[in-house]
Coordinates of C-alpha atoms and ligand atoms in Angstrom, one line a residue:
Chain L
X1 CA 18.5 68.6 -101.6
X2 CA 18.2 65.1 -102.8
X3 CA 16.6 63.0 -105.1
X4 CA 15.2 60.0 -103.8
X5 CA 12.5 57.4 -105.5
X6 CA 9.7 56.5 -103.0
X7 CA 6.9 53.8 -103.9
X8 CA 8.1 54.5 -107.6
X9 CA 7.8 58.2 -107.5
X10 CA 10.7 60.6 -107.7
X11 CA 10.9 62.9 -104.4
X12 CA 12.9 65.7 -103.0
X13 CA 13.9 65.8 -99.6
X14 CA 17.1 67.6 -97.4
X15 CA 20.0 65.7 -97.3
X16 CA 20.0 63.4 -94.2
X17 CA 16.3 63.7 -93.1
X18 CA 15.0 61.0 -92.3
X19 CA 12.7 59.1 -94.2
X20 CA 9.5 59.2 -92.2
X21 CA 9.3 62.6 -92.6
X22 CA 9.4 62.5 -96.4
X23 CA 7.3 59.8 -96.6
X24 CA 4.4 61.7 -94.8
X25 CA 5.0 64.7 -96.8
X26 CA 4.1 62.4 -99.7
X27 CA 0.9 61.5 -97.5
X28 CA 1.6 58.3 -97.7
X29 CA 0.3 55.4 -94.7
X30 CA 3.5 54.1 -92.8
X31 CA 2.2 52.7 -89.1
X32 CA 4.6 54.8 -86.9
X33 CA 3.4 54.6 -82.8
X34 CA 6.9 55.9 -81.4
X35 CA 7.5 59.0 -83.7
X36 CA 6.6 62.9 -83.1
X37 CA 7.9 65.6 -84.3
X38 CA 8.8 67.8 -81.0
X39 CA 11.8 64.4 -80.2
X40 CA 14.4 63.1 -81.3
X41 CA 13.7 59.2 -83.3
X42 CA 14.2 56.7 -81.2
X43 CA 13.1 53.5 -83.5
X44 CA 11.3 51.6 -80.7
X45 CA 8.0 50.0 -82.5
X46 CA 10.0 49.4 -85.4
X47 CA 5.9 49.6 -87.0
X48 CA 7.6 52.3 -89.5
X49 CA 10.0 49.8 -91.4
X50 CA 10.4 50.0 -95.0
X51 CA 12.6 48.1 -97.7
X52 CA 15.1 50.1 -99.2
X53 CA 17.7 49.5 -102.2
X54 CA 20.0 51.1 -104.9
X55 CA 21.0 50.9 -108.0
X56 CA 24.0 49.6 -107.7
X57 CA 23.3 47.3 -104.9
X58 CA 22.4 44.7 -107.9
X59 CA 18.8 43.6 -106.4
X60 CA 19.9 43.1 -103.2
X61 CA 17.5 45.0 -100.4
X62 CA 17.7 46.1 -96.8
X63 CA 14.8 46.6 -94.3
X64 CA 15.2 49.6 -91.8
X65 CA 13.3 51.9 -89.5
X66 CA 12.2 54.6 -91.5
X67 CA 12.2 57.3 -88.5
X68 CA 15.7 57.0 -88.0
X69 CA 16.7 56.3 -91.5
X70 CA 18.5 59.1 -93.6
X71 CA 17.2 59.9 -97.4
X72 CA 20.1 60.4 -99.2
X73 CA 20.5 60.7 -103.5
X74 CA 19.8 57.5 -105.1
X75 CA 17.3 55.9 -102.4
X76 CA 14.9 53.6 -103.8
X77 CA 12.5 53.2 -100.9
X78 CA 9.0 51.1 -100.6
X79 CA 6.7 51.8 -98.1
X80 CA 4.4 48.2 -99.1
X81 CA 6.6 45.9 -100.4
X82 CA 5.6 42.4 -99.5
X83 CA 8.1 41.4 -97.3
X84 CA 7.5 44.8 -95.1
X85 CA 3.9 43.8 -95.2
X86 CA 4.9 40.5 -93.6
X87 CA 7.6 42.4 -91.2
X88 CA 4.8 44.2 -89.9
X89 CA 2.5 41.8 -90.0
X90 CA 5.1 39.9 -87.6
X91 CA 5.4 43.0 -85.3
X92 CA 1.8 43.6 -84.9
X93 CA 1.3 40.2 -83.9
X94 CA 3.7 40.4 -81.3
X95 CA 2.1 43.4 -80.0
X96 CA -1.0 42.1 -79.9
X97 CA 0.5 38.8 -77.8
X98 CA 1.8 41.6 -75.6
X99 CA -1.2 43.8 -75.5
X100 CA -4.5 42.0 -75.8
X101 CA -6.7 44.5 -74.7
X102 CA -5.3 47.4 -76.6
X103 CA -7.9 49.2 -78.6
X104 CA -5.4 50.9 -80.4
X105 CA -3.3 47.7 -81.2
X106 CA -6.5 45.6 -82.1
X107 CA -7.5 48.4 -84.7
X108 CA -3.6 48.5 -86.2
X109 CA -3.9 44.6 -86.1
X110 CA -6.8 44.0 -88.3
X111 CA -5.3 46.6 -90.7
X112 CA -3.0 44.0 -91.0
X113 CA -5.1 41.3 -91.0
X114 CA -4.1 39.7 -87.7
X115 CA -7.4 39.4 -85.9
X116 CA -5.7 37.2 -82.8
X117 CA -2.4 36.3 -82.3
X118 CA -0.5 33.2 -83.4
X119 CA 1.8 34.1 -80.2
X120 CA 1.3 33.3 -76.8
X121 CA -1.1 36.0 -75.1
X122 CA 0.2 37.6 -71.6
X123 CA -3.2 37.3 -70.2
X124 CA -2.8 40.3 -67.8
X125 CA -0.7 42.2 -70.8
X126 CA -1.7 46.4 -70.3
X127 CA -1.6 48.7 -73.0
X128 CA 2.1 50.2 -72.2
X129 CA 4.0 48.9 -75.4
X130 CA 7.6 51.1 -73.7
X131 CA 8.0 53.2 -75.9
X132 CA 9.3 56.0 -74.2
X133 CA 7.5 58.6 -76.1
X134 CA 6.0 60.0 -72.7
X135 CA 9.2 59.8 -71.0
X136 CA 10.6 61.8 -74.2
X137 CA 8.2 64.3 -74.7
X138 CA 8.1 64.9 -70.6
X139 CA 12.4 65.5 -71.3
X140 CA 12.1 68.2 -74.2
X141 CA 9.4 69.8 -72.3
X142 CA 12.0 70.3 -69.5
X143 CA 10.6 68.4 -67.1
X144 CA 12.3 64.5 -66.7
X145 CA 9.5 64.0 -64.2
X146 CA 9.2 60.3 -65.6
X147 CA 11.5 57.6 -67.6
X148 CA 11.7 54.2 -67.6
X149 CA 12.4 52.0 -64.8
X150 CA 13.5 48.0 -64.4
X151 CA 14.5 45.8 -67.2
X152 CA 13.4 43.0 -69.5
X153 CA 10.0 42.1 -67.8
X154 CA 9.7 44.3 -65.3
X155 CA 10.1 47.5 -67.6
X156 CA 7.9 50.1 -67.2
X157 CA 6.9 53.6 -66.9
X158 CA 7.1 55.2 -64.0
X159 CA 8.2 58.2 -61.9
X160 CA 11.3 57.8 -59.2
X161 CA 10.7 55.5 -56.9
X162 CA 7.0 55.4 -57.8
X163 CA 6.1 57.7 -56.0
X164 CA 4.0 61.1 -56.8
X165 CA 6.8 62.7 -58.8
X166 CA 7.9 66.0 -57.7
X167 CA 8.9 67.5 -61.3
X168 CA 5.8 66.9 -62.5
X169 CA 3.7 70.0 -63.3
X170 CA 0.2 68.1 -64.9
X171 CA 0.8 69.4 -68.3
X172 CA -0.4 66.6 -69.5
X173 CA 1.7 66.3 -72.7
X174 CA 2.7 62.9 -71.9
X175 CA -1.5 61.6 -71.5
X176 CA -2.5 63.3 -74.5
X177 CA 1.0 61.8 -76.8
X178 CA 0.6 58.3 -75.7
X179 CA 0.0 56.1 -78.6
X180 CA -2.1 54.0 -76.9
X181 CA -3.7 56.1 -74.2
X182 CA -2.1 54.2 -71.3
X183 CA -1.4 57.0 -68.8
X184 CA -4.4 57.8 -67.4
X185 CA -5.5 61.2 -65.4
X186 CA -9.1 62.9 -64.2
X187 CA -9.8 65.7 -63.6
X188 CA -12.8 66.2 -61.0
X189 CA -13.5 69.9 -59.1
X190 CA -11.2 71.9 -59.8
X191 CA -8.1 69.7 -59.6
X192 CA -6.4 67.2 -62.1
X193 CA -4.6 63.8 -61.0
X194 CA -2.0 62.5 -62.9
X195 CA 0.5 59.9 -61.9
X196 CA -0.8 60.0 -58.6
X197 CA -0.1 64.1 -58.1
X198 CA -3.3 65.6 -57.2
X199 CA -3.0 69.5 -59.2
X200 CA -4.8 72.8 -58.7
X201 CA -6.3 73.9 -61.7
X202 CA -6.6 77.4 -63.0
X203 CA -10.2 78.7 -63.0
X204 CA -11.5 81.2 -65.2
X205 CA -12.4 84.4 -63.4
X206 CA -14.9 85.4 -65.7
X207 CA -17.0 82.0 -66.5
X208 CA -15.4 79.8 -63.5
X209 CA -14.3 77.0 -66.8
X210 CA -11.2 74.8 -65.8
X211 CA -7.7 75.8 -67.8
X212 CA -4.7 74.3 -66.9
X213 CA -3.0 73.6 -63.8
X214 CA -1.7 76.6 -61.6
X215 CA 1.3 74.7 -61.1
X216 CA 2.0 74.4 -64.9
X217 CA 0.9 78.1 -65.5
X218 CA 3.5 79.1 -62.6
X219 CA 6.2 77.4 -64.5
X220 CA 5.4 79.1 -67.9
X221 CA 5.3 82.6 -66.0
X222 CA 8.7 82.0 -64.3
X223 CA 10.6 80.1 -67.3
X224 CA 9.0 82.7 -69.8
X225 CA 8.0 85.4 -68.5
X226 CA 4.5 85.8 -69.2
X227 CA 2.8 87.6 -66.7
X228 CA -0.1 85.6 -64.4
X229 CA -2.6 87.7 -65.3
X230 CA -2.7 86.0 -68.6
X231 CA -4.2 83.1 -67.0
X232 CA -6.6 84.4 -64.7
X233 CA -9.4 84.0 -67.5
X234 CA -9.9 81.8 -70.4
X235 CA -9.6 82.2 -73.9
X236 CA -13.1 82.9 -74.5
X237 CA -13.4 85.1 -72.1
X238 CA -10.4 86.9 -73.7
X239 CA -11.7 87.1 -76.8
X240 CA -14.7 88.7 -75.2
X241 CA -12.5 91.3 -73.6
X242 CA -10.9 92.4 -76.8
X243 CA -14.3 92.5 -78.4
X244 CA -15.2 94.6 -75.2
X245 CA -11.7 96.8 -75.7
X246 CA -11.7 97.6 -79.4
X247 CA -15.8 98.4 -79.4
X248 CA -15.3 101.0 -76.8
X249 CA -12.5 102.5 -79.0
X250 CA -15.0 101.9 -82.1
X251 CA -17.5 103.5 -80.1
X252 CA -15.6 106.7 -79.6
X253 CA -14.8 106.7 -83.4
X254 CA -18.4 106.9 -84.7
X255 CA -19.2 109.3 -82.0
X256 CA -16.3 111.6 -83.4
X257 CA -17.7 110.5 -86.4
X258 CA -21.6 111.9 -85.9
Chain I
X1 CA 5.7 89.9 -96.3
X2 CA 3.6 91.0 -99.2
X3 CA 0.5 92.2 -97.6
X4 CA -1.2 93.3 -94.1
X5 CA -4.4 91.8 -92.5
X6 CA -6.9 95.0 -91.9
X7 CA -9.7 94.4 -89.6
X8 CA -12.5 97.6 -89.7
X9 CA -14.9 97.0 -86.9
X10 CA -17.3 99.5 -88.4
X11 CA -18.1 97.8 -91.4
X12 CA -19.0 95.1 -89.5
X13 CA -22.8 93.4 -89.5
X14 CA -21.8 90.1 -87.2
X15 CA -23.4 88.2 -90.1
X16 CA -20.4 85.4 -89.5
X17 CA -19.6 84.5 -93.2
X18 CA -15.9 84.8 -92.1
X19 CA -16.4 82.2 -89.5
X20 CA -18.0 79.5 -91.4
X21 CA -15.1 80.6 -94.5
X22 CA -12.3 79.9 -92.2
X23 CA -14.5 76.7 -90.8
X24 CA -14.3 75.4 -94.6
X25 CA -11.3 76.6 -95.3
X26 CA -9.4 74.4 -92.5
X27 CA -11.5 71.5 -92.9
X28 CA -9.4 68.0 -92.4
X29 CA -10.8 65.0 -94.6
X30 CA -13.7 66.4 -94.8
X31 CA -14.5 67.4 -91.4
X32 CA -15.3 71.3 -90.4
X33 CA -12.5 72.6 -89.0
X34 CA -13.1 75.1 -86.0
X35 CA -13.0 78.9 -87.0
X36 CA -9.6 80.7 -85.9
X37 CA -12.0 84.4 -85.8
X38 CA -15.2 85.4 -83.9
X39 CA -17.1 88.3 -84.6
X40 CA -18.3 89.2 -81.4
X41 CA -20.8 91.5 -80.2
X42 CA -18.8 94.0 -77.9
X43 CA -21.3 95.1 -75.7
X44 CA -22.5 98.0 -78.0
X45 CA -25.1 98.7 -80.0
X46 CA -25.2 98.0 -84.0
X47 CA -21.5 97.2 -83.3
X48 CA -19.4 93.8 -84.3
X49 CA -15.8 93.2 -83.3
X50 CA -13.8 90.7 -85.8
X51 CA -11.6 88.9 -83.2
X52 CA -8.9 87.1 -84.6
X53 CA -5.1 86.7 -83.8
X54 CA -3.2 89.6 -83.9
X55 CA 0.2 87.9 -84.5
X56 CA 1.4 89.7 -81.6
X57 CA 5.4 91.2 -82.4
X58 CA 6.2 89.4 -78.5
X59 CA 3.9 86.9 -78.8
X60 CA 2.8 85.3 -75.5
X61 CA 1.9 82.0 -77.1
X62 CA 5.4 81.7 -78.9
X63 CA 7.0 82.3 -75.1
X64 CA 5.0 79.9 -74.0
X65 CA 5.2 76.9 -76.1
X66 CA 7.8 74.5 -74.6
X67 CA 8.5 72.3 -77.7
X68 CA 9.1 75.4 -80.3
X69 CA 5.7 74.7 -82.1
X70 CA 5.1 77.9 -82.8
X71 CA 6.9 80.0 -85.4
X72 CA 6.5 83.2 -87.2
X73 CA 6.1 82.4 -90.9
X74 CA 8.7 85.4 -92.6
X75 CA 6.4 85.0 -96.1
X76 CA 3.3 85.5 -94.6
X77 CA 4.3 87.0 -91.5
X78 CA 1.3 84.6 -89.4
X79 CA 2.9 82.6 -86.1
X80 CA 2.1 79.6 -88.3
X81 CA 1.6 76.1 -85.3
X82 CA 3.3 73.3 -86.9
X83 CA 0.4 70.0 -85.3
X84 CA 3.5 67.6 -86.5
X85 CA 5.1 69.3 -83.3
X86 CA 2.6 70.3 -81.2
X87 CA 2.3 68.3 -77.9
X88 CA -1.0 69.2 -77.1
X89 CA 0.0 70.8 -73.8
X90 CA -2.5 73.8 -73.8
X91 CA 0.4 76.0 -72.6
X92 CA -0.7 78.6 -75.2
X93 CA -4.3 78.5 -75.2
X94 CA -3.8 79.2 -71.6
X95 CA -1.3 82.3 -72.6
X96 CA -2.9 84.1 -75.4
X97 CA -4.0 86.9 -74.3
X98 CA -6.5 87.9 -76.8
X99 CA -7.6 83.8 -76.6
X100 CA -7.1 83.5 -80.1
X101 CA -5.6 80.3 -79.7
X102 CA -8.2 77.6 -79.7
X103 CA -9.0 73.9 -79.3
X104 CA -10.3 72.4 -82.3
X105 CA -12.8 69.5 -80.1
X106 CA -13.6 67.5 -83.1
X107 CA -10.0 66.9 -84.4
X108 CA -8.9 66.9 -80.8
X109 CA -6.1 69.5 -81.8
X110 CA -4.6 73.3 -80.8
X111 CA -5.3 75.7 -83.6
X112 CA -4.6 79.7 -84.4
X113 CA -4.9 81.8 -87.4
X114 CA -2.0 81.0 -90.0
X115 CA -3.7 83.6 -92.7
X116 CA -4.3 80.4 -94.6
X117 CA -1.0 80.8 -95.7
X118 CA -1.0 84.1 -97.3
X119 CA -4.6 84.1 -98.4
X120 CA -7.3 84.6 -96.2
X121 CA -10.5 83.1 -96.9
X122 CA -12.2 85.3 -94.6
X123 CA -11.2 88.7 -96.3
X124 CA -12.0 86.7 -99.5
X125 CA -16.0 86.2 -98.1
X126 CA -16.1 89.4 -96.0
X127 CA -18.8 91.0 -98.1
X128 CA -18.7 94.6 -96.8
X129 CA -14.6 94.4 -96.4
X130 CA -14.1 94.9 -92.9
X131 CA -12.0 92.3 -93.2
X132 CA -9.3 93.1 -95.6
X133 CA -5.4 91.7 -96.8
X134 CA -4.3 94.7 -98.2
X135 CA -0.6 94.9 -100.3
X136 CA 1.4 96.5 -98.4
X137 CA 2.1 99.6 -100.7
X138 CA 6.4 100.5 -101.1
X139 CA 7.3 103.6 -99.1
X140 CA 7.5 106.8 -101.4
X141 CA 7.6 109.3 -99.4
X142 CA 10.5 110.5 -97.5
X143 CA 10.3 109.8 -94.1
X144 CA 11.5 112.6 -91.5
X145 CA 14.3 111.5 -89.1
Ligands
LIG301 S1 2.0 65.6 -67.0 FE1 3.9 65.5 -65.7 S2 4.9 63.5 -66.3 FE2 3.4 64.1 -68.0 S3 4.6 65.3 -69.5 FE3 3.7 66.8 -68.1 S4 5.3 67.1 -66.5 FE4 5.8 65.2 -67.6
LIG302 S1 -0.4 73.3 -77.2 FE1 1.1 72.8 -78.7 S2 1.6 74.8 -79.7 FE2 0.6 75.2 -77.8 S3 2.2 75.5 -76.3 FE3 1.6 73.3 -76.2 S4 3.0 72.3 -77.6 FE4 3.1 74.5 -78.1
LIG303 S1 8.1 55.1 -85.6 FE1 9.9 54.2 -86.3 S2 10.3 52.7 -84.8 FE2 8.4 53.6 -84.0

């Protein structure tokens, strides 16, 4: 354990965590669109910056990404010093110059009080800002069915060869982590299209509602050995079967019972 | 772990006070949260079934969570889902056999039973005690081997 002073308050934290994490403990609002929990940091919005300092570092201060950033004893860190304020104020105006039409970056923008940009805008600009926390998150899931492809302008997202990737399994975990819902998917009678892979999905035997895709479900059976019944109904349709289960054995009970 | 969760479907009268305690209980920033247990009619008369994770031993939604979200908690002994980690994959929803875990629609998250931590607001509000988190009493006697 360490001590470290955040925002002027004295806080514990393990040794070599990183800094987001014990800032959020402490609930406190640090703009952070590239961070979760299930990867490793990557530092690629560079939204989560914060000034640090010692002691002994006689008033001098360094600005760093607080998601990759290790406490250690001593820290002094602030989350809203001015100049941060101004960093970020900087950054989010560059993301909006990059990403006019971004709901998500308009919202984050005003927080800051950038309502357009003083950059120039890329008029077609989508709402991609590369993070790589879909490519990430599709990784530790064990899937790699995306990463990113081309450099400098033409970065993006994409699967190989941009075609209808074949390691994709429609778990969706990339759509629903996006920071600023880019990837988009539908699902429509009984199937699910993502990145251009049209998916079966698993219908509930008892009430005919939609669960995930069989393809998914077939992976989660093989890799972990669940069985496929499991997925033949939903879960409210479960829950109604152990409600079904343990009344009969109630049942029997209070007939013993009487 | 301290204590066992006790659910007595025979006490039972389906009059839901559990649901909206464990509603309250996990609200976020105001917001109901959505119950983790359902008292459910089972298809007999006079007759209400408490469901609510079991916190299986070889938990199906443990196998199949990809990104190690869910954990058991060794103080309370609940498979506690950490939302920091959670990709939101449905994996487990999908898995749970006794579909006990849910979707929380207004928070847009994946939820289950974590015994609130070690204090259940629902055996708390049960009022006839069919729902109960009972110590679990030392062994005295001497068990035959
Ligand atoms: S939906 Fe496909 S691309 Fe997205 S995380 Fe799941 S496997 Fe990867
Ligand atoms: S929904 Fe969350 S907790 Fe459930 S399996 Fe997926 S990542 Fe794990
Ligand atoms: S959260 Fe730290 S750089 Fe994006």
């Amino acid at each position: 354990m360490v001590n470290l002073t955040i925002n002027g308050k004295v806080v514990q934290a393990e040794e070599g965590e990183v800094l987001l994490s014990v800032i959020r403990r402490e609930k406190i609002d640090v703009p952070a669109l590239c961070h979760h929990e299930a990867v490793e940091a990557f530092g690629a919005c560079r939204l989560c910056v914060v000034e640090i300092t010692r002691q002994e570092w006689d008033g001098w201060c360094d600005y760093v990404t607080s998601c990759l950033y290790p406490a250690s004893d001593g820290l002094i860190v602030n989350t809203h010093a001015a100049k941060v304020n101004d960093l970020r104020k900087t950054i989010v105006d560059l993301f909006l110059a990059r990403h006019p039409k971004c709901p998500e970056i308009i919202e984050l923008a005003a927080e800051y009080g950038v309502y357009s940009t003083t950059y120039q805008t890329v008029v077609d600009g989508d709402n991609c800002i590369l993070c790589g926390l879909c490519t990430r998150i599709c990784d530790r899931m064990g899937f790699h069915a995306i990463s990113t492809v081309g450099r400098g302008h033409g970065k993006e997202v994409s699967p190989p060869l941009h075609k209808a990737p074949p390691d994709c399994t429609g778990c969706l975990a990339c759509a629903q982590n996006c920071p600023t819902s880019f990837i988009e998917y539908s699902a429509a009678k009984g199937f699910l299209t993502i990145w251009d892979k049209k998916f079966e999905l698993l219908k509930c035997s008892g009430c005919g509602k939609e669960t995930i895709t069989k393809v998914f479900a077939e992976h989660l059976c093989q890799e972990r050995k669940i069985p496929f019944e499991y997925f033949q109904i939903c879960d409210e349709c479960h829950r109604k079967q152990l409600a079904a289960t343990m009344g009969e054995i109630t049942s029997w009970d209070r007939e013993a019972a009487s | 772990m301290k204590n066992r969760f006790i659910v007595n479907p025979d006490l039972c009268t389906g009059c839901r006070t559990c649901e909206l305690a464990c509603s309250f209980t996990h609200a976020i920033e105001g917001l109901r949260g959505q119950t983790r247990i359902y008292p459910l009619d089972g298809g007999f008369k006079d007759l209400w079934i408490p469901v609510v994770c079991l916190q299986c031993d070889d938990a199906a939604c443990v196998k199949s969570c990809l990104v190690d979200a869910l954990r058991r908690n060794s103080e309370t002994g609940a498979i506690d889902l950490n939302q920091e980690v959670c990709v939101k994959c449905m994996a487990c929803v999908a898995a749970c056999p006794f579909g006990c875990s849910v979707v929380d629609q207004q928070h847009k998250l994946v939820v289950k039973c974590d015994l609130c931590g070690g204090d259940p607001a629902c055996a708390h509000f049960c009022p006839t005690k069919a729902l109960k988190w009972n110590p679990i009493e030392p062994q005295t006697r001497k068990v035959a081997v």
